[in-house]
XYZ file of C-alpha atoms in Angstrom:
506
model
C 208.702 -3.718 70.865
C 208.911 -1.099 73.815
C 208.993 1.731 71.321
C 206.200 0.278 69.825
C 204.099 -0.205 72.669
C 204.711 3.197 73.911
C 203.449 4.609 70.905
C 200.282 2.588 70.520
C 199.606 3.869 74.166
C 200.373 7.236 73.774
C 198.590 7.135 70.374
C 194.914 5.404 71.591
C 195.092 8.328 74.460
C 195.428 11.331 72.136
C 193.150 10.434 69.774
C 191.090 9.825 72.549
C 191.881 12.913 73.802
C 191.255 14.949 70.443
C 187.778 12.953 69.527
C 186.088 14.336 72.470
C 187.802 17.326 72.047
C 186.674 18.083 67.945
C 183.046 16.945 69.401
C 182.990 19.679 71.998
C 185.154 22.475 69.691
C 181.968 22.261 67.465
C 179.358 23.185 69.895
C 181.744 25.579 71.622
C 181.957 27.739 68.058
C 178.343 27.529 67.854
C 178.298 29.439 71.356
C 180.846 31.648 70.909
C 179.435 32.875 67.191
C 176.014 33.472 69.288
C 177.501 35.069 71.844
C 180.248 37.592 70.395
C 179.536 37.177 66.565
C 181.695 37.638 63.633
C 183.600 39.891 64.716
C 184.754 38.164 67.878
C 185.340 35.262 66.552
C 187.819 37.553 63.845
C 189.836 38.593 67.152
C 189.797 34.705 68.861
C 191.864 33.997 65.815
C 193.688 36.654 65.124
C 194.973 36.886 68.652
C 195.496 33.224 68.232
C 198.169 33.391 65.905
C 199.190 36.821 67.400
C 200.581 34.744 70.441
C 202.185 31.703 68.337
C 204.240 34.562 66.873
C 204.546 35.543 70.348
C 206.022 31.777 71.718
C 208.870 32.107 69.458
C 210.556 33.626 72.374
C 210.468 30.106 73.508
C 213.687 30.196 71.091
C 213.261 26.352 70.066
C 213.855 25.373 73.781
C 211.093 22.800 73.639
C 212.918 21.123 70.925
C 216.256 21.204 72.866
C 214.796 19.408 75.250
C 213.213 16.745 74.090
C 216.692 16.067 71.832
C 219.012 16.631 74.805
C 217.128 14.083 76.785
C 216.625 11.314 74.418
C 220.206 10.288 76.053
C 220.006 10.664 79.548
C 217.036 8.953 79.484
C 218.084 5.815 77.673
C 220.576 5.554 79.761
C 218.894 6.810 83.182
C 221.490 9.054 83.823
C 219.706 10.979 86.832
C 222.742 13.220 87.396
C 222.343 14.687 83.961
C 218.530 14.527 83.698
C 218.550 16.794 86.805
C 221.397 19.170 85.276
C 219.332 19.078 81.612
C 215.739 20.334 83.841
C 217.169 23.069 86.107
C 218.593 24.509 83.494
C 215.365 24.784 81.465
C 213.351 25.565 84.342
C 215.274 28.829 84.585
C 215.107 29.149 80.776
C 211.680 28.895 80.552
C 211.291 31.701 83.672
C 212.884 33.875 81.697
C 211.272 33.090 78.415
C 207.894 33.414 80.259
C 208.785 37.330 81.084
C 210.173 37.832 77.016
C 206.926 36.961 76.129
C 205.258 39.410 78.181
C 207.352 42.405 77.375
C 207.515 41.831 74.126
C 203.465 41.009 74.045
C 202.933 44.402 75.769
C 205.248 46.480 72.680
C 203.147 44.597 69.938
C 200.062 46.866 71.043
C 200.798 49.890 69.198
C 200.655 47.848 65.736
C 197.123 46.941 66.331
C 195.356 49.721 64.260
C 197.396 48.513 61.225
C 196.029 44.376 61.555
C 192.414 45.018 62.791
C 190.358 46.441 60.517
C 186.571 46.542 60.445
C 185.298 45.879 64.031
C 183.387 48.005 65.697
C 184.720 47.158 69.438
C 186.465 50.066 71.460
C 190.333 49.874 71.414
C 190.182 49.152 75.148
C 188.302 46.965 74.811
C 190.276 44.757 72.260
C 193.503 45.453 74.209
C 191.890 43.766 77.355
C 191.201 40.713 75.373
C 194.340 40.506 74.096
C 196.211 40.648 77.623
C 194.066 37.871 78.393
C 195.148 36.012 75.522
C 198.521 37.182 76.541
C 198.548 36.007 80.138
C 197.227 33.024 79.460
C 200.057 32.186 77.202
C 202.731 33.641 79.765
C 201.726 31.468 82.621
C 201.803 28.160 80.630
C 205.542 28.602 80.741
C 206.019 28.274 83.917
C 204.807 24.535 84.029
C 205.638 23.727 80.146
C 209.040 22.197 80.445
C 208.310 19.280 82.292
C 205.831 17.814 80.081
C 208.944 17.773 77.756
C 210.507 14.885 79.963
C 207.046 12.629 79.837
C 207.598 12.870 75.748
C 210.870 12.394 75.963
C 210.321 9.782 77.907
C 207.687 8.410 75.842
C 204.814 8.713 78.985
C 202.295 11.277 77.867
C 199.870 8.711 78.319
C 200.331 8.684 82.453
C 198.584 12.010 82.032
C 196.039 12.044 79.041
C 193.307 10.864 81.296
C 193.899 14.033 83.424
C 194.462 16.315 80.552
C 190.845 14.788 78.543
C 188.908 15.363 82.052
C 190.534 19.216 82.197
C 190.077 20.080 78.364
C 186.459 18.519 78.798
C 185.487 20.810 81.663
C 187.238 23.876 80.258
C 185.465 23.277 77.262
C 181.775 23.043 79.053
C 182.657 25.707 81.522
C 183.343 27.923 78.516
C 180.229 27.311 76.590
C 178.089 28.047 79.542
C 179.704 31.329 80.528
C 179.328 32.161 76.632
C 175.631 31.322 76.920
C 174.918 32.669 80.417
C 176.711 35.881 80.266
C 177.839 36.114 76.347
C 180.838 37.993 78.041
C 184.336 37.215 76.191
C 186.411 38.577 78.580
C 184.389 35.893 81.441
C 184.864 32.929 78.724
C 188.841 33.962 78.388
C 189.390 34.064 82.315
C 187.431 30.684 82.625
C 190.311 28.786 79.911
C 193.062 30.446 81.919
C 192.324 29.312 85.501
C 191.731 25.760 84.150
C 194.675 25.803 81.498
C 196.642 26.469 84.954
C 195.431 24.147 87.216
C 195.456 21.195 84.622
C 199.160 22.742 83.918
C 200.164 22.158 88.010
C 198.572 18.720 88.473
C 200.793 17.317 85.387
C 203.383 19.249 86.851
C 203.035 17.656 90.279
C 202.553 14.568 88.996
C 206.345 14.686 87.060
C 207.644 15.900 90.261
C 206.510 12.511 91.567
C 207.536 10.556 89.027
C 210.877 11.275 88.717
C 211.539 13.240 92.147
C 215.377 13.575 91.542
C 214.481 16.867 89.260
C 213.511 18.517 92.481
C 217.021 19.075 92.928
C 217.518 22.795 91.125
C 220.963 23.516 92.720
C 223.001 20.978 89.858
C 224.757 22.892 87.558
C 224.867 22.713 83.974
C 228.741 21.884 82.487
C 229.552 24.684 80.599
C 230.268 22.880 77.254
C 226.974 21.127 77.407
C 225.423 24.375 77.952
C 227.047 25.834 74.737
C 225.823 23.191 72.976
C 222.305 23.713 73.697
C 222.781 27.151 72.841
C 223.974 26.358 69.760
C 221.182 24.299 68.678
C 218.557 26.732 70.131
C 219.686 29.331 68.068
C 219.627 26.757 64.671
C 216.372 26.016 66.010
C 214.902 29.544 66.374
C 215.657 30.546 63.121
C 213.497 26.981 62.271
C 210.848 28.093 64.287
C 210.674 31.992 63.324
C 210.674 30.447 59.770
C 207.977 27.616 60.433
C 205.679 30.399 62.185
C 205.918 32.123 59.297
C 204.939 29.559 56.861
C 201.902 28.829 58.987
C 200.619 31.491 60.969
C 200.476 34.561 58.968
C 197.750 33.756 56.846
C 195.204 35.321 59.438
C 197.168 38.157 59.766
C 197.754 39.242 56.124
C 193.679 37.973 55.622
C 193.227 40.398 58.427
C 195.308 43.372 57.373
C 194.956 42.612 53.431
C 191.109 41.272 52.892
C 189.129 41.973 56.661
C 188.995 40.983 59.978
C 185.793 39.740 59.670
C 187.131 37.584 56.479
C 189.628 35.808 59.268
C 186.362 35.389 61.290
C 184.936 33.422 58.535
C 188.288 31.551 57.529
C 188.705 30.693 61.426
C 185.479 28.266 60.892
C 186.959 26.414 58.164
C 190.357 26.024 60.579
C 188.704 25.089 63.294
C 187.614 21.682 61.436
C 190.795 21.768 59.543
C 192.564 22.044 62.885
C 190.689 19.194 64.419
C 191.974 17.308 61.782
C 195.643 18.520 62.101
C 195.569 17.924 65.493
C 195.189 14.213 65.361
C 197.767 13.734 63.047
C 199.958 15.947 65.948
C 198.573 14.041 68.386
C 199.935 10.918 67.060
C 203.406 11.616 65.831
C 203.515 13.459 69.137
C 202.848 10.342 70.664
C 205.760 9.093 68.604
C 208.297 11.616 69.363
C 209.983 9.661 71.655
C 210.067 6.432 69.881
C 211.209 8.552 66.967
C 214.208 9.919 68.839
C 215.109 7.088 70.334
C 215.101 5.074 66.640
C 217.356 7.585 65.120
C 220.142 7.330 68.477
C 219.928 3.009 68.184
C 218.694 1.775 64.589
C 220.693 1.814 60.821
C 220.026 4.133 58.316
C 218.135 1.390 56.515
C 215.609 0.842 58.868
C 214.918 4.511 59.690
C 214.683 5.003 56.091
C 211.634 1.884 56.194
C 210.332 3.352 59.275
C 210.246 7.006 57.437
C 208.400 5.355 54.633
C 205.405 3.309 56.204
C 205.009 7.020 58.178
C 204.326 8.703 55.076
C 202.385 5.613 53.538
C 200.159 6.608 56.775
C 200.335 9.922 56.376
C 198.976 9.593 52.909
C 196.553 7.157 53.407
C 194.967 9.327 56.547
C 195.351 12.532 54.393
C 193.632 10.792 51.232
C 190.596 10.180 53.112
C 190.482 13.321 55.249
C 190.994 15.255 52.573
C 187.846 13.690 50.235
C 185.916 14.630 52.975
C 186.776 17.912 53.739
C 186.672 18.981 50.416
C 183.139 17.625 49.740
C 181.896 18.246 53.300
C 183.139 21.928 54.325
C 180.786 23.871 52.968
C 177.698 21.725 53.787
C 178.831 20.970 57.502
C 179.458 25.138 57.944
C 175.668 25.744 56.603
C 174.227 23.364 58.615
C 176.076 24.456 61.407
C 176.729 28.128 61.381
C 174.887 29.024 59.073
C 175.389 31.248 55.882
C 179.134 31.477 56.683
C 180.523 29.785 53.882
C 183.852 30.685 51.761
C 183.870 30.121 47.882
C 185.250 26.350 46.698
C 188.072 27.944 45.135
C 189.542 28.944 48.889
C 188.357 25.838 50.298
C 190.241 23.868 47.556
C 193.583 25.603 48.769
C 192.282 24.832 52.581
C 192.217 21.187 51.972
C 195.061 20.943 49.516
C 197.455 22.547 52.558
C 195.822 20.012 54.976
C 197.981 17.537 52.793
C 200.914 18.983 52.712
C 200.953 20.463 56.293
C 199.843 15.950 57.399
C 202.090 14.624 54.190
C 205.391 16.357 55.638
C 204.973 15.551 59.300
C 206.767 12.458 59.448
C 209.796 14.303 57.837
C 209.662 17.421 59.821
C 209.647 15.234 63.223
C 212.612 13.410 61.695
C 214.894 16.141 60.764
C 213.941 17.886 63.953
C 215.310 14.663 66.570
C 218.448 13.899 63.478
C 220.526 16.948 65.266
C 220.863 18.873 61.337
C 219.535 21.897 63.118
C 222.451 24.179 61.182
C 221.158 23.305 57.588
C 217.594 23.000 58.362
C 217.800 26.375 59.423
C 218.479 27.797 56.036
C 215.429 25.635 53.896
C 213.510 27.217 56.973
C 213.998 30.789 56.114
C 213.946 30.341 52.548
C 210.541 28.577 52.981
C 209.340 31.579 55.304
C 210.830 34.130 52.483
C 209.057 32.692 49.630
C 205.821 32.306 51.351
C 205.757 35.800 52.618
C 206.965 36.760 49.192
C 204.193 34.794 47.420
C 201.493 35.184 49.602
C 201.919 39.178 49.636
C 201.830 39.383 45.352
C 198.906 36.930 45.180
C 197.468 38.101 48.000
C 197.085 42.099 46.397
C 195.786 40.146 43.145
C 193.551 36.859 44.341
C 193.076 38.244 47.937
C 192.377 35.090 50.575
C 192.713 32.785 47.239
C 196.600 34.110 46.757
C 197.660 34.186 49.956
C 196.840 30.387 50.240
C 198.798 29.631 47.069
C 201.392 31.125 48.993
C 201.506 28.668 51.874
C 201.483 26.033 49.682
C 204.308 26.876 47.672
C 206.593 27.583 50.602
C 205.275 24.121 52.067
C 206.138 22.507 48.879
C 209.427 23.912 48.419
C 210.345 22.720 51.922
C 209.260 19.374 51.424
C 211.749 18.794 48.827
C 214.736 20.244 50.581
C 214.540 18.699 53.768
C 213.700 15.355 52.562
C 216.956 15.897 50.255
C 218.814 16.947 53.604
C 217.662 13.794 55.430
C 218.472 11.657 52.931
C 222.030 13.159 51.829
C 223.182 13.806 55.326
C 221.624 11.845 57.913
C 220.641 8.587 55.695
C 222.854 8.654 53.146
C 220.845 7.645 50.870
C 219.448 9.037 47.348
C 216.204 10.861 47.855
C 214.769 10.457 44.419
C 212.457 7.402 45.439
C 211.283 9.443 48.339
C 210.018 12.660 45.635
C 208.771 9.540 43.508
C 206.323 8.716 46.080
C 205.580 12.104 47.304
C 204.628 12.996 43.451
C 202.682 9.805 43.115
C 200.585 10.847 46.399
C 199.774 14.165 45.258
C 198.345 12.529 42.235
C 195.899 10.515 44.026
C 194.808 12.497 46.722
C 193.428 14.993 44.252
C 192.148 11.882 42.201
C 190.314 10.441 45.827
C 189.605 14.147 45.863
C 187.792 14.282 42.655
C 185.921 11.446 42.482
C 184.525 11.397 45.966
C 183.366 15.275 45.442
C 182.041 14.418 42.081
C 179.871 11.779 43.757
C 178.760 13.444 46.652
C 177.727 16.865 43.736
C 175.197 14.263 42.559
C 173.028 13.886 45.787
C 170.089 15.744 45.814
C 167.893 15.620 48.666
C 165.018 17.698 49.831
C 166.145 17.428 53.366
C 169.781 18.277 53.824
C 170.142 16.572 57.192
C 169.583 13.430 54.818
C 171.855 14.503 52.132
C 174.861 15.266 54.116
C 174.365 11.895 55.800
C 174.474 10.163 52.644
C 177.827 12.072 51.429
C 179.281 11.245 54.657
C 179.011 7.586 53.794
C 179.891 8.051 49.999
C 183.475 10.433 51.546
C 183.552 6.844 54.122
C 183.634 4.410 51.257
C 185.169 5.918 48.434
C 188.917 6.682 48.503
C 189.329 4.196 51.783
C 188.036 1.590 49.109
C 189.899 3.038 46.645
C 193.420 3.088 48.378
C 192.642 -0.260 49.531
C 192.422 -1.229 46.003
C 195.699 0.013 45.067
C 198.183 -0.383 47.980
C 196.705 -4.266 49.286
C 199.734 -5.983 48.167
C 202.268 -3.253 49.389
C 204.919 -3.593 52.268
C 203.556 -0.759 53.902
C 200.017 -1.399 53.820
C 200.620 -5.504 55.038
C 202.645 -4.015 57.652
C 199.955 -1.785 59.054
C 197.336 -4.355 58.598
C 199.099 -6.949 60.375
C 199.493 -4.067 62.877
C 195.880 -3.461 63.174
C 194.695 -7.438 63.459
C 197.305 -7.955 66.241
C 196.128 -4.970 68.866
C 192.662 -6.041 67.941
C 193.735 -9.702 68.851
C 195.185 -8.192 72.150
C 192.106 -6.007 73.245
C 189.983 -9.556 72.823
C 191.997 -11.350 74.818
């Protein structure tokens, strides 16, 4: 019940938090596409998955910590929670100053990944230590939002954090529209990423004031531990970054910067989207660890499946809509920016897998089988590079999409067989059964709710994409409905549902 309750909390305040958030994102790439055009908004992405390349310096740290805490905490073991946070504070100190240098030697390479903008090289390389400071000084406040999800209490600081992203947000639009300076707009998200980043930072220091205490001493052997699973970890995380943020920077150096300017559009809806679903299993993390330390394989294995029951269900519908609403929502709102369907196809299709495998991913991470996942990690990253650079030189943006799919595919399959054979012990087969069976219908929601939205035709498009808004509402939702009423996991969500809305009456 307490895990429960903690995640319902956590969960109402970030999607809270990343409603308001997708509303304002939209009107905020409206201003900065005014204000710096196409070509700016290339180098806003690019630079943006420059830097998660960048954070890999964090070494899987994050991870460690959240793991390595699940215990103390149950237990509220002060001694070792203290031990466990001066020990990453220093980490993170000195992760904070890798990032920099290693930042500063990625310069030189940026005449072979930006092509096709007409900004001076000074220029660029001023944004980009923006970008780079702004990263850098996060890391110095960071860890200790690691002990609120451990602890499962994000939600004693999502109010804070949804009135700071708000006013960043606003602040940023208006120095876009009042000065259409970049470099003004970048310096305006890193003074308020910093002071939101020192009032939650405070505000831990309050809440659990025995941390203050940075004289304790990690034990040797549990350091060596840590280290041990950092470095399984990193080689997760190098992989990972791999799978998913070099498709800007092959579109970049293999099609045109300006190309990533138009793909960033489509990702900043996309990434709306992925964000919730982060949001909320992020809001689960601790619940999640805390399952796997205290509950049977058999109920994990239940809990695993109603996740991806969720997972599908959210993806089924988000997906329908995306791929019948993308390219009208980008006319009416950029303008002519739009990609062909073929690319958006491979958009949405990776929106399922990336929201399908979630559940999995945050399982395997908090299970402890760093060593093994390790190795599905950089065969994942090996085939996508592999894939993506063939069918990228053939297909251009088309091929290197493919490739992120197959790697995401292939990864699927071996970590769910991991989970299963190691942690579970369980056969896996059911588990592809259902993934297969998923796949099927999301492209079947797919393809019926974009065949019936193809078939409005409206002189005013306002009108029109109102009316395939409600056709993308009421199809596949009806449809799943439909098919999965008299199913465990659906009943069990239901019942879900009708009891918090008997609470919030009452």
């Amino acid at each position: 019940m307490k895990r429960t309750t903690a995640t319902l909390k956590n969960s109402l305040w970030s999607f809270l938090q990343q409603f308001i958030l997708c509303i304002l994102s939209f009107a905020s790439r409206k201003a900065m596409l005014w204000a710096i055009g196409i070509e700016g908004v290339g180098l806003n992405g690019l630079f943006s998955n420059v830097l998660t390349f960048l954070t890999l310096a964090e070494l899987g740290m994050g991870t460690a910590i959240v793991y390595n805490l699940f215990d103390p905490l149950a237990r509220r073991a002060k001694d070792e929670i203290c031990e466990l946070m001066s020990f990453y504070r220093k980490a993170y100190h000195i992760i904070a100053l890798a990032i920099a240098v290693f930042g500063a030697l990625l310069i030189p390479l940026f005449p072979f990944i930006i092509k096709g903008v007409s900004y001076e090289w000074s220029y660029i390389i001023l944004v980009y230590v923006l970008f780079l400071f702004q990263t850098v000084s996060s890391y110095f406040f960071t860890y200790k939002r690691s002990l609120l999800a451990a602890d499962q209490r994000q939600f004693t600081v999502a109010a804070v954090d949804i009135v700071f992203k708000i006013l960043t947000v606003l602040l940023g639009i208006v120095a876009l529209v009042f000065t259409r300076n970049f470099v003004i707009y970048l310096s305006v998200l890193i003074v308020m990423g910093n002071a939101n980043n020192i009032y939650v930072a405070r505000k831990v220091d309050k809440a659990y004031p025995y941390i203050k205490d940075t004289a304790r001493r990690l034990p040797e052997y549990k350091r060596d531990s840590i280290f041990k699973n950092v470095r399984d970890i990193f080689l997760s995380r190098v992989s990972w970054t791999i799978t998913t943020s070099t498709d800007m920077v092959l579109i970049s150096s293999m099609v045109g910067t300006k190309d990533v300017g138009l793909y960033s559009n489509y990702t900043i809806v996309i990434n709306t989207l992925t964000g919730l679903v982060e949001q909320l299993l992020g809001a689960m993390s601790g619940s999640i660890g805390n399952l796997l330390v205290t509950e049977k394989a058999d109920y994990v294995e239940q809990v695993l499946r109603r996740l991806n029951f969720l997972m599908y269900f959210i993806s089924a519908f988000a997906c329908s809509s995306l791929i019948s609403l993308l390219n009208p929502l980008i006319a009416l709102w950029l303008g002519d920016f739009t990609l062909p369907m073929s690319i958006v196809f491979m958009c949405v299709f990776n929106f399922f897998l990336w929201t399908y495998r979630a559940p999995l991913w945050r399982m395997v991470g908090f299970s402890g089988l760093f060593d093994d996942d390790k190795n599905i990690s950089v065969f994942g990253a090996v085939v996508n590079i592999v894939v993506s650079l063939i069918l990228g030189w053939k297909l251009g943006m088309f091929g290197i999409l493919i490739g992120t799919a197959v790697s995401l595919t292939l990864q699927f399959v071996l970590k769910c067989d991991l989970f299963y054979s190691d942690f579970l012990k369980i056969p896996f087969s059911r588990s592809m059964k259902r993934f297969s069976l998923y796949s099927a219908l999301v492209l079947l929601n797919m393809s019926i709710t974009y065949f019936l939205c193809s078939q409005v035709s409206l002189s005013n498009p306002y009108a029109a994409f109102g009316v395939m808004m409600l056709i993308c509402a009421a199809v596949p939702n009806a449809v799943n409905c439909a098919l999965f009423w008299r199913t465990d996991e659906f009943s069990y969500f239901k019942d879900l549902l009708i009891n918090m809305l008997r609470k919030t009456s009452t």
